[in-house]
PDB file of C-alpha atoms in Angstrom:
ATOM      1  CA  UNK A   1      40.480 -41.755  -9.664  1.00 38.00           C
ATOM      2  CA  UNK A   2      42.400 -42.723 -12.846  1.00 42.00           C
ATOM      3  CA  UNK A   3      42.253 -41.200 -15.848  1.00 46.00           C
ATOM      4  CA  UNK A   4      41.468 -43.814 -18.885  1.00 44.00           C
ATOM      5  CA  UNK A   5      44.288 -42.402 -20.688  1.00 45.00           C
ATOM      6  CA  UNK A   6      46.849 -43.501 -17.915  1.00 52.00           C
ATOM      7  CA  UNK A   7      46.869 -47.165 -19.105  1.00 49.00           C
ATOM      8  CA  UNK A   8      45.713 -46.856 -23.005  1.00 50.00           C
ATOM      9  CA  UNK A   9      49.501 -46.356 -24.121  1.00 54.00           C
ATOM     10  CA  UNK A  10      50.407 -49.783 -21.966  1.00 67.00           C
ATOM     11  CA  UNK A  11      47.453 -51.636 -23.300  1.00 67.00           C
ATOM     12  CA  UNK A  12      47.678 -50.427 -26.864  1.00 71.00           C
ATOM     13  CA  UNK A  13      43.807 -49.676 -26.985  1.00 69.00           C
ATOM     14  CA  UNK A  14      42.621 -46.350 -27.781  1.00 71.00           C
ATOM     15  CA  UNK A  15      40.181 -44.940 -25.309  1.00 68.00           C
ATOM     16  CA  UNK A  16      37.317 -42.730 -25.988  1.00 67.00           C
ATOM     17  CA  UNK A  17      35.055 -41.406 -23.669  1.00 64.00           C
ATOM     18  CA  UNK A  18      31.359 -41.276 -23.840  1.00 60.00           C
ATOM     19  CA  UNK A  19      28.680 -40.254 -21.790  1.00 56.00           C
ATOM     20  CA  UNK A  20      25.662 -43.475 -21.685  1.00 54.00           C
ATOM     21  CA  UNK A  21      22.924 -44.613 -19.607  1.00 49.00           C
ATOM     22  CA  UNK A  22      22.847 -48.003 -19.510  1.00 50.00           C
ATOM     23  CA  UNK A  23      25.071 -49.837 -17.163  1.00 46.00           C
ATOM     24  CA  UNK A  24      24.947 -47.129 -14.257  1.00 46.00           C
ATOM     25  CA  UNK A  25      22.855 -44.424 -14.393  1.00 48.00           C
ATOM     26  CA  UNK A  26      25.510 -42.084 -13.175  1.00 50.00           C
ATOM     27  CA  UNK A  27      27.808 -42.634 -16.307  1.00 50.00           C
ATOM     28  CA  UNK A  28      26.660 -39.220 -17.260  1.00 50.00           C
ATOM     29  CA  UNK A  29      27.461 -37.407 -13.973  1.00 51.00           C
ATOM     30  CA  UNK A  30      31.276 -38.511 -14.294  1.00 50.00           C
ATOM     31  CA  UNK A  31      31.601 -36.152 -16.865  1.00 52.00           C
ATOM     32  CA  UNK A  32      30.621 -33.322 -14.198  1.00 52.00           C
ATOM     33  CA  UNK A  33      33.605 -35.290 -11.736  1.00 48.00           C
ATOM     34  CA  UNK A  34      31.155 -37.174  -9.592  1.00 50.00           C
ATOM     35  CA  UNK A  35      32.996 -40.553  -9.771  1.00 49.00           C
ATOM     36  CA  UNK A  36      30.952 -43.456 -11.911  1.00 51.00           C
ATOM     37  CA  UNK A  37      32.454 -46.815 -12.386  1.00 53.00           C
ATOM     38  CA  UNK A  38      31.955 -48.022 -15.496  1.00 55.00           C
ATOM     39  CA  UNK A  39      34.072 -50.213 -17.287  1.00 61.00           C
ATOM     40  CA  UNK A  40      33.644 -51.273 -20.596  1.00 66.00           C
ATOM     41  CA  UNK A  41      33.520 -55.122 -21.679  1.00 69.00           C
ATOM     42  CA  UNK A  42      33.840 -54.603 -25.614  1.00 71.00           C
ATOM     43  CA  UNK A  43      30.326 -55.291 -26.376  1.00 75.00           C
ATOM     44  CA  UNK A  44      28.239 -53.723 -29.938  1.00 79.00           C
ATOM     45  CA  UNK A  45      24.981 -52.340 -30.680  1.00 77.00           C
ATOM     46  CA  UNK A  46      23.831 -52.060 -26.934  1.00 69.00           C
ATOM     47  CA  UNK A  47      21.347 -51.022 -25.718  1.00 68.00           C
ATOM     48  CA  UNK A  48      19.183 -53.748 -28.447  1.00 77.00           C
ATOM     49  CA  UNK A  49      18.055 -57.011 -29.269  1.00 83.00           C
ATOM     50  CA  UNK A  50      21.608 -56.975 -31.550  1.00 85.00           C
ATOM     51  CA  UNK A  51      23.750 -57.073 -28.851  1.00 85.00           C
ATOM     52  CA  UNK A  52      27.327 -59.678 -28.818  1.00 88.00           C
ATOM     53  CA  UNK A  53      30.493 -59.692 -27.548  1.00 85.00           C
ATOM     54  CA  UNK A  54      33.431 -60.540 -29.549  1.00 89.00           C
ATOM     55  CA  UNK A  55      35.607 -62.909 -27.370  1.00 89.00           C
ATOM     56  CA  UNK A  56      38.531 -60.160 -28.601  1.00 87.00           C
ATOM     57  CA  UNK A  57      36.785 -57.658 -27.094  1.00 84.00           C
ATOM     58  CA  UNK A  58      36.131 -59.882 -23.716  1.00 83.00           C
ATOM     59  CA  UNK A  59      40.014 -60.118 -23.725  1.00 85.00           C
ATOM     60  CA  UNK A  60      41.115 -56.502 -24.414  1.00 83.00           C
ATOM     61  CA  UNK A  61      38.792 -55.506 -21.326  1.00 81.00           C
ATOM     62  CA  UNK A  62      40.153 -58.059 -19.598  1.00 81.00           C
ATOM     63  CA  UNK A  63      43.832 -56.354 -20.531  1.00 82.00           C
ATOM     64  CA  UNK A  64      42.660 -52.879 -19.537  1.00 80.00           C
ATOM     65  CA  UNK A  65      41.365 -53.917 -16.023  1.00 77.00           C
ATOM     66  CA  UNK A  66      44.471 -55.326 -15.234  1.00 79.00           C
ATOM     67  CA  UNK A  67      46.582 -52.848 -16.303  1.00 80.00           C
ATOM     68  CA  UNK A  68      43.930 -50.524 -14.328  1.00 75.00           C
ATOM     69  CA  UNK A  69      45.445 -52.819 -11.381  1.00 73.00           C
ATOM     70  CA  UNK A  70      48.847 -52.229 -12.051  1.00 77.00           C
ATOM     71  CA  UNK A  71      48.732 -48.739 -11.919  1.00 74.00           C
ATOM     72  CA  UNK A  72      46.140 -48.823  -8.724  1.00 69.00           C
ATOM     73  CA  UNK A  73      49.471 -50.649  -7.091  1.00 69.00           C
ATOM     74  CA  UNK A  74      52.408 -48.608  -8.232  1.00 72.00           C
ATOM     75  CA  UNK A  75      50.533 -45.785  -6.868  1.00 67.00           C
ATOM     76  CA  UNK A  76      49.890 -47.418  -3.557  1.00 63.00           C
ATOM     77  CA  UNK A  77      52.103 -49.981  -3.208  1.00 61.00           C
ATOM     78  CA  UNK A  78      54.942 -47.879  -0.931  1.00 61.00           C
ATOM     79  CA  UNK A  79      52.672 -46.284   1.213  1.00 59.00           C
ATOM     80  CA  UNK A  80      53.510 -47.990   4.265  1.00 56.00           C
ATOM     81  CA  UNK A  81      50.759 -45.643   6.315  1.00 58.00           C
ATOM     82  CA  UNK A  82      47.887 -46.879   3.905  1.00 58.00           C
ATOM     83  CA  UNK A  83      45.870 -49.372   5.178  1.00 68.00           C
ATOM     84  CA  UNK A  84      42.400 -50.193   4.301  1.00 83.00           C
ATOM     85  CA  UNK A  85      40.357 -52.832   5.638  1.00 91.00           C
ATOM     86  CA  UNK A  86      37.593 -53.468   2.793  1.00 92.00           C
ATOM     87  CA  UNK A  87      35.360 -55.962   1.481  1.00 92.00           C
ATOM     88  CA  UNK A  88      33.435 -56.013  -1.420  1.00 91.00           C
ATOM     89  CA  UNK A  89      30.904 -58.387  -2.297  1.00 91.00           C
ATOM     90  CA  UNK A  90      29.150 -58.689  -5.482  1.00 87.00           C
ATOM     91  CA  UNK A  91      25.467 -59.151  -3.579  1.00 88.00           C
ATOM     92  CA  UNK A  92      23.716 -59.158  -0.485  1.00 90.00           C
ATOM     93  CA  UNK A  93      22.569 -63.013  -0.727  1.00 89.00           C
ATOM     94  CA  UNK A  94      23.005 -65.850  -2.879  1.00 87.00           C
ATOM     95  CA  UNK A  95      20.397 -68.858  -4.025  1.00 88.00           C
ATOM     96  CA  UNK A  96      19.868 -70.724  -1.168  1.00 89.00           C
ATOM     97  CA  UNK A  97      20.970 -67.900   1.653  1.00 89.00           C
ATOM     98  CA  UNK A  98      18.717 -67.637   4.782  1.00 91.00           C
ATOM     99  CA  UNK A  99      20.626 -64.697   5.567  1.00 92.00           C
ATOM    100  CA  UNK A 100      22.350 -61.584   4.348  1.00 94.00           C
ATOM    101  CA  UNK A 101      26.453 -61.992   3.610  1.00 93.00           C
ATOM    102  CA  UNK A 102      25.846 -65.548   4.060  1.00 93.00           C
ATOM    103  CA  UNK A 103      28.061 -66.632   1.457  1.00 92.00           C
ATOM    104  CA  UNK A 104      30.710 -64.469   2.698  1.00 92.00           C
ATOM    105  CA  UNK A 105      31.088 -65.453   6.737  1.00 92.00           C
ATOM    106  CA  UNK A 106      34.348 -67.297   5.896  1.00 91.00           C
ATOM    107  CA  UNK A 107      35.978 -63.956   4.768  1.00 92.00           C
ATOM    108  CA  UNK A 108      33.657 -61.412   7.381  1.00 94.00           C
ATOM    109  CA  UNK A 109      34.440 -63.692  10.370  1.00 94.00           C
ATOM    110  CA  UNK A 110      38.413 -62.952  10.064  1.00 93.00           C
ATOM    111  CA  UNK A 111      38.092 -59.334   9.451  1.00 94.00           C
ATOM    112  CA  UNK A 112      35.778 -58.902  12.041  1.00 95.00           C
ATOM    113  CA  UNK A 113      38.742 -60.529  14.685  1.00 94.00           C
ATOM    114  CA  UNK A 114      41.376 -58.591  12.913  1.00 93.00           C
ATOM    115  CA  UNK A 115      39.561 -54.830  13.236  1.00 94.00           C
ATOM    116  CA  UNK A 116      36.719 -55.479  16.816  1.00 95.00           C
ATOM    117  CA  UNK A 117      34.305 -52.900  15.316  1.00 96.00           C
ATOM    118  CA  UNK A 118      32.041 -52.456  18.611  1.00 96.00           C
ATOM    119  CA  UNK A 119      29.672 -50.491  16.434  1.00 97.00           C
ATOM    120  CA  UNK A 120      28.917 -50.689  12.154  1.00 97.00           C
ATOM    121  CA  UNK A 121      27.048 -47.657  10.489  1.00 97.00           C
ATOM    122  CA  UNK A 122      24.599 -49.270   8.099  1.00 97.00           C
ATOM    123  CA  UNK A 123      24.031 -46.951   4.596  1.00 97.00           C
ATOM    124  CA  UNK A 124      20.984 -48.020   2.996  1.00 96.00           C
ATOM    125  CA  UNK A 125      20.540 -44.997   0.314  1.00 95.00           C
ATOM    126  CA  UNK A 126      20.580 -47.960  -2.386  1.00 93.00           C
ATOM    127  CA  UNK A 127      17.945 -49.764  -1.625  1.00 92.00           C
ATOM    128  CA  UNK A 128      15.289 -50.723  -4.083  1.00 90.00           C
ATOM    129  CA  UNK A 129      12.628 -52.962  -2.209  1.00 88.00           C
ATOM    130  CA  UNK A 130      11.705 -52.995   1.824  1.00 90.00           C
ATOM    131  CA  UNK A 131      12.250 -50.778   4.579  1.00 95.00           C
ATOM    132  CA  UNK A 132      15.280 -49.599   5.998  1.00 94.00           C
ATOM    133  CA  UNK A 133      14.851 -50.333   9.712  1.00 95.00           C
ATOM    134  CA  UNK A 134      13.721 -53.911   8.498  1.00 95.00           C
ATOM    135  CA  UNK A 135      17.232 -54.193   6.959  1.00 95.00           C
ATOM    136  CA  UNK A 136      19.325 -52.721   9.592  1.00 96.00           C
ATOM    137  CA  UNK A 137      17.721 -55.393  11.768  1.00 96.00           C
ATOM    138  CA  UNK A 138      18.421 -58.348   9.577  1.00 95.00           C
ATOM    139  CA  UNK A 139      21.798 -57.304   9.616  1.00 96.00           C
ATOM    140  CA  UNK A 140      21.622 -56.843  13.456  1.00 96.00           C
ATOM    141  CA  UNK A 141      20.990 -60.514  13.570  1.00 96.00           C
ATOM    142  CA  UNK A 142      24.231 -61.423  11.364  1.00 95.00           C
ATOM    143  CA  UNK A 143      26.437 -58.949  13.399  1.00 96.00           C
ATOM    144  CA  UNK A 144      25.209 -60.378  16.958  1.00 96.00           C
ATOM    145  CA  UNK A 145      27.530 -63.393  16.864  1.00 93.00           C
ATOM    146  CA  UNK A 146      30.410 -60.784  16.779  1.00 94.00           C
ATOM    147  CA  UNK A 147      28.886 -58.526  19.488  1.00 96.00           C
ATOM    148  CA  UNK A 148      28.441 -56.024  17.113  1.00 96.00           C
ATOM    149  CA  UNK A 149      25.798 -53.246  17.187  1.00 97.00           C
ATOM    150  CA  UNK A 150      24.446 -51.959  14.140  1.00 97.00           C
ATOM    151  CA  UNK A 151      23.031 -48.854  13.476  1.00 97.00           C
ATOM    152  CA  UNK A 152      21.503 -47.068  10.450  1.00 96.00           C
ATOM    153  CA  UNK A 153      22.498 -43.589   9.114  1.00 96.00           C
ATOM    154  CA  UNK A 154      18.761 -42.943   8.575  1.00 95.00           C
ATOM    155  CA  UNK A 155      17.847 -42.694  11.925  1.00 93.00           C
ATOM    156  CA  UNK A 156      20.813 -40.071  12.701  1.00 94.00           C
ATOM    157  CA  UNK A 157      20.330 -36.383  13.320  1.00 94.00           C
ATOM    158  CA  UNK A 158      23.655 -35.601  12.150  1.00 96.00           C
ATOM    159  CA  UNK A 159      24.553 -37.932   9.842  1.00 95.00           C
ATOM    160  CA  UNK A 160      28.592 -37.087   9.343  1.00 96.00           C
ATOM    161  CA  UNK A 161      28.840 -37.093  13.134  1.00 96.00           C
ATOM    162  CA  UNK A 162      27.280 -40.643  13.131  1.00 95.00           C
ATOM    163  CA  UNK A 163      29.419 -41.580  10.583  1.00 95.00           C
ATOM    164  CA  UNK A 164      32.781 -40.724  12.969  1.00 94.00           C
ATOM    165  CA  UNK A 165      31.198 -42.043  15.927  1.00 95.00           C
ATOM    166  CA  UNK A 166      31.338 -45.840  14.646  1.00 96.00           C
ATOM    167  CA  UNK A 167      33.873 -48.452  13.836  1.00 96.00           C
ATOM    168  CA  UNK A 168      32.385 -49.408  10.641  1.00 96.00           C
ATOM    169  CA  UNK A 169      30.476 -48.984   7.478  1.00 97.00           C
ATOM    170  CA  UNK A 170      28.059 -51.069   5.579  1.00 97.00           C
ATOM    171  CA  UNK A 171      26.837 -49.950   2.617  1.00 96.00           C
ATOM    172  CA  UNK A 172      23.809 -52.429   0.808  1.00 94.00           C
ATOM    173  CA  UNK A 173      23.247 -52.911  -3.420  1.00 91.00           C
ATOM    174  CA  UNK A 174      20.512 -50.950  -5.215  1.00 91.00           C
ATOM    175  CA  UNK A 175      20.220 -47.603  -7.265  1.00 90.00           C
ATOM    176  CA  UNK A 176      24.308 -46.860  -7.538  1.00 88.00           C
ATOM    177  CA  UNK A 177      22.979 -43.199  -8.698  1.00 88.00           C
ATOM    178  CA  UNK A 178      20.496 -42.725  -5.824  1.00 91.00           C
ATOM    179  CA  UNK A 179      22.899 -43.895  -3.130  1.00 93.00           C
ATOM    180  CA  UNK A 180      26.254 -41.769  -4.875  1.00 90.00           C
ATOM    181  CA  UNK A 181      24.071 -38.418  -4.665  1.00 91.00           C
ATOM    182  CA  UNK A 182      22.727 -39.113  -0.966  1.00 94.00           C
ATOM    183  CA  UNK A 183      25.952 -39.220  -0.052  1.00 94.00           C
ATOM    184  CA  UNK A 184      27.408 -36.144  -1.923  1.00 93.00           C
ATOM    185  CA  UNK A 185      24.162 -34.687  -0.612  1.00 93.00           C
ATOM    186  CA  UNK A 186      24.411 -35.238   2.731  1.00 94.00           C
ATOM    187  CA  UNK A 187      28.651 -34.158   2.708  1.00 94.00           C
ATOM    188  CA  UNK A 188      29.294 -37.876   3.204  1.00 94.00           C
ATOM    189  CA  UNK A 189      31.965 -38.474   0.950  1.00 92.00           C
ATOM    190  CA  UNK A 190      34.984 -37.316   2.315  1.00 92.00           C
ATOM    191  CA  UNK A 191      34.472 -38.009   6.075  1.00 94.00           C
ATOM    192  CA  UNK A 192      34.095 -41.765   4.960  1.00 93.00           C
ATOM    193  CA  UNK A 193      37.085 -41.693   2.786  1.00 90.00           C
ATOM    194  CA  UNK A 194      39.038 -40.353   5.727  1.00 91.00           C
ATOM    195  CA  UNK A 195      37.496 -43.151   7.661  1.00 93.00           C
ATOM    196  CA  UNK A 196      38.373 -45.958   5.709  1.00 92.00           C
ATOM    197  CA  UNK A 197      41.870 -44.413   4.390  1.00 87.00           C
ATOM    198  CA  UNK A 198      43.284 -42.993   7.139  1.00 87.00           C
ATOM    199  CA  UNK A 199      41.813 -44.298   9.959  1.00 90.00           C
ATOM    200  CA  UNK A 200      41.290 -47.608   8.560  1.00 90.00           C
ATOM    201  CA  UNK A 201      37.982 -48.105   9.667  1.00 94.00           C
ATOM    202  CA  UNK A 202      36.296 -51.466   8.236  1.00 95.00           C
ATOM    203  CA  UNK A 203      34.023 -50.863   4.766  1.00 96.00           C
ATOM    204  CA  UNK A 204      31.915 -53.534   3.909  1.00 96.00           C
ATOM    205  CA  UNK A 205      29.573 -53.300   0.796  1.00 94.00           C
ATOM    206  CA  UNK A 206      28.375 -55.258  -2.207  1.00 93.00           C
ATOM    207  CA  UNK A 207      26.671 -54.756  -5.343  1.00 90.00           C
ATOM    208  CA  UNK A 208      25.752 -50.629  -5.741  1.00 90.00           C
ATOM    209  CA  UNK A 209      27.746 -50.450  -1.870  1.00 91.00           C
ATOM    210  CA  UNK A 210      31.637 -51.269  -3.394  1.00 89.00           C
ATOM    211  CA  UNK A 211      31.216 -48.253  -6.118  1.00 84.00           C
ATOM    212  CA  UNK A 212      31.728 -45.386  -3.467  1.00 81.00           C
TER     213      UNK A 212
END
């Protein structure tokens, strides 16, 4: 969404661009404008056994991501009519979890009052291990307490219609590169940005899920 040279000047870090494979496996395909987060944290000699990270480098990151913020707010911040109800988690379960989003119930629980989805789309493109209609149901059991049904995109015969038929999305962590070309694939993309943008639909993802 924003260019890298937006925020260099501010930052006083000169930005170059180039195409890699480690991190995301997409990095490459952001060169052809199919959207890859990947921000840089000012490490050497990766991919190797010589890897390090200069605590300089740590910081200037640190500097460019919040610059990155800055600008993400000045562009956004008068828009009166924007209003997005996300949450992004950085996994599906922590240690210790007996169930998915445990960790985050505090935070889901609120959001869930504020927006009353009746009905959550569950996107499971991502997925690495296990079956998708064994996921949709374990999410089914952390959804009941809000008298929520979920449903997953994989068992719809038109997937975009699905998509505007419910209150909500869910997308799970996996294969960022996998679940980015379903979705481009299956002309996902910009029904669900109209979804969560301007009809303010609730997103909830984590891991590979918050990169869409």
């Amino acid at each position: 969404m924003f260019n890298d040279f937006d925020y260099s000047n501010n930052t006083g870090i000169e930005m170059r661009t180039l195409p890699s494979r480690y991190g995301y496996d997409g990095t490459v395909l952001s060169q052809k404008v199919i959207p890859f987060p990947n921000l840089f944290t000012g490490a050497h000699y990766f991919p190797s056994i010589y890897e390090y990270l200069p605590v300089e480098s740590l910081k200037a990151a640190s500097a460019v991501v919040q610059e990155n913020i800055k600008i993400i707010y000045s562009k956004f911040a008068n828009c009166s009519e924007v209003v997005m109800n996300v949450m992004l988690f950085s996994n599906g379960k922590l240690p210790g979890d007996t169930s998915l989003l445990e960790y985050g119930k505090e935070w889901i629980r609120p959001m869930m009052e504020k927006t009353q989805p009746k009905k959550m789309l569950f996107i499971p493109f991502a997925m690495i291990r296990g079956q998708y209609s064994d996921r949709t149901q374990q999410l089914q059991q952390v959804f009941d307490e809000y008298d929520c049904e979920v449903v997953s995109i994989h068992e719809a015969e038109d997937p975009v219609q699905a998509l505007k038929e419910v209150d909500g999305i869910i997308i799970s962590g996996g294969n960022t590169w996998v679940l980015n070309r379903m979705l481009h694939d299956l002309g996902l993309v910009t029904p669900m940005r109209d979804a969560v943008i301007n009809k303010g639909k609730l997103f909830i993802g984590w891991s590979a899920g918050t990169n869409v």
